Amino acid sequence: MITFKRTDSTHPDFIQLVALLDADLAVRDGEDHAFYHQFNGITDIRHAIITYSEGVPVGCGGVKEFKKGIMEVKRMYVIPEARGTGMGSAILQELEQWAAELEYSRCILETGKRQPEAIALYKKNGYTVIPNYEPYEAMENSVCFKKNVSFRKNQNQ
């Protein structure tokens, strides 16, 4: 059974999953890792999702305000054993819904060219490439995306 937990970046399972993400990114980003790492702190993420499969944390993601009306998707990660199951899309959709509930109209994000599976995930979920935004403008390894989001009321509400 898959469940989602809305929390913040202080949750121990979120911290554990982000540590796995950081270890993976350190390898992928190589010498660029120090630059990216400075923008990937989790202390400002007040809206985080943890996904559980049979009670085990298998994925996470968060959103934080970038500017009025815009949330930035941060710290998306799915453990290798759960990849290819739609988990990344499910987390992303939960984050988009939460952002919309909080009255944000757009999500943006940055990922790296050395993360082709992340690029494919975002494109599959309707994100479009945009010019790199601050602080990634000069980073050749960065790819930035945007998507408009809207709140969808549950039929049962």
XYZ file of C-alpha atoms in Angstrom:
157
model
C 0.000 0.000 0.000
C 1.301 3.438 -0.997
C 0.675 6.374 1.340
C 1.712 10.014 1.336
C 2.575 12.091 4.371
C 2.514 15.870 4.277
C 5.109 17.229 6.652
C 8.110 19.547 6.632
C 11.854 19.174 6.285
C 12.379 18.322 9.954
C 10.803 14.870 9.590
C 13.451 12.146 10.120
C 12.326 10.133 7.073
C 12.619 13.209 4.841
C 16.103 13.906 6.224
C 17.128 10.281 5.600
C 15.874 10.294 2.000
C 17.546 13.648 1.257
C 20.849 12.236 2.547
C 20.532 9.444 -0.048
C 19.727 12.041 -2.716
C 22.758 14.129 -1.762
C 25.050 11.093 -1.970
C 23.726 10.320 -5.467
C 24.077 13.937 -6.607
C 27.642 14.175 -5.296
C 28.585 11.428 -7.761
C 26.523 12.758 -10.678
C 27.466 16.422 -10.289
C 31.182 15.836 -9.745
C 33.052 19.102 -9.379
C 29.801 21.111 -9.730
C 28.373 19.530 -6.561
C 29.633 22.221 -4.169
C 27.887 24.928 -6.191
C 24.555 23.093 -6.254
C 24.776 21.901 -2.670
C 24.696 25.467 -1.333
C 21.164 25.861 -2.757
C 19.863 22.512 -1.567
C 19.536 23.067 2.151
C 16.279 21.827 3.601
C 15.764 24.225 6.507
C 13.392 26.445 4.489
C 11.170 23.639 3.178
C 7.900 23.912 5.095
C 5.972 21.704 2.664
C 7.455 18.248 2.182
C 5.922 14.976 1.002
C 7.171 11.558 2.046
C 5.907 8.504 0.183
C 5.690 5.165 1.967
C 5.313 1.692 0.535
C 4.150 -0.799 3.141
C 5.288 1.658 5.820
C 8.813 2.078 4.407
C 9.866 5.554 3.185
C 10.621 5.260 -0.536
C 10.437 8.793 -1.912
C 10.193 12.474 -1.114
C 9.934 15.971 -2.468
C 9.220 19.446 -1.272
C 8.084 22.864 -2.384
C 9.121 26.254 -1.122
C 8.096 29.733 -2.126
C 10.263 31.161 -4.862
C 8.287 34.389 -5.143
C 4.664 35.469 -4.950
C 2.508 32.919 -6.738
C 5.420 30.580 -7.556
C 6.604 27.504 -5.675
C 9.950 25.841 -6.384
C 10.040 22.048 -6.369
C 13.007 20.829 -4.331
C 14.616 17.600 -3.150
C 12.753 15.106 -5.345
C 14.014 11.579 -4.752
C 12.850 7.978 -5.112
C 14.959 5.093 -3.839
C 16.375 2.922 -6.650
C 14.186 -0.068 -5.719
C 11.006 1.990 -6.254
C 11.964 3.666 -9.519
C 9.986 2.909 -12.646
C 6.762 2.458 -10.669
C 5.271 5.928 -11.169
C 6.335 7.010 -7.686
C 8.129 10.133 -8.923
C 5.060 11.284 -10.854
C 2.828 10.614 -7.853
C 5.056 12.689 -5.556
C 5.234 15.505 -8.093
C 1.445 15.555 -8.501
C 0.958 15.666 -4.716
C 3.362 18.618 -4.503
C 1.578 20.423 -7.337
C -1.787 19.873 -5.660
C -0.453 21.167 -2.349
C 1.032 24.246 -4.024
C -2.315 24.929 -5.710
C -4.176 24.478 -2.413
C -1.853 27.120 -0.960
C -2.939 29.403 -3.836
C 0.252 29.246 -5.890
C -0.312 29.183 -9.645
C 3.032 27.922 -10.916
C 5.764 25.482 -9.988
C 9.331 25.858 -11.207
C 12.347 23.653 -10.695
C 15.960 23.077 -11.617
C 17.572 19.758 -12.384
C 20.843 18.700 -13.930
C 21.623 17.470 -17.422
C 23.343 14.510 -15.739
C 19.925 13.412 -14.436
C 18.171 12.276 -17.616
C 15.526 10.309 -15.708
C 14.542 13.486 -13.826
C 14.317 15.456 -17.072
C 12.098 12.724 -18.551
C 9.904 12.741 -15.421
C 9.303 16.472 -15.574
C 8.596 16.488 -19.316
C 6.202 13.537 -18.917
C 4.337 15.504 -16.244
C 3.780 18.588 -18.386
C 6.741 20.746 -17.377
C 8.279 22.926 -20.076
C 11.875 24.072 -20.298
C 12.472 27.718 -19.411
C 15.623 29.859 -19.337
C 17.710 29.084 -16.271
C 16.618 31.250 -13.362
C 18.721 32.693 -10.562
C 21.015 31.281 -9.205
C 21.427 28.802 -12.092
C 21.697 31.235 -15.045
C 25.373 30.546 -15.743
C 25.283 26.809 -15.007
C 25.606 24.831 -18.229
C 24.633 21.621 -16.393
C 21.281 23.080 -15.250
C 17.901 22.664 -16.912
C 14.989 24.684 -15.519
C 11.290 23.940 -15.947
C 7.892 25.475 -15.200
C 4.300 24.282 -14.994
C 1.091 26.114 -14.201
C -0.933 24.441 -11.470
C -4.524 24.818 -10.339
C -6.510 23.549 -7.403
C -8.846 20.660 -8.158
C -11.509 20.196 -5.513
C -12.239 16.638 -4.533
C -15.703 15.623 -5.766
C -16.576 14.523 -2.218
C -15.892 17.937 -0.648
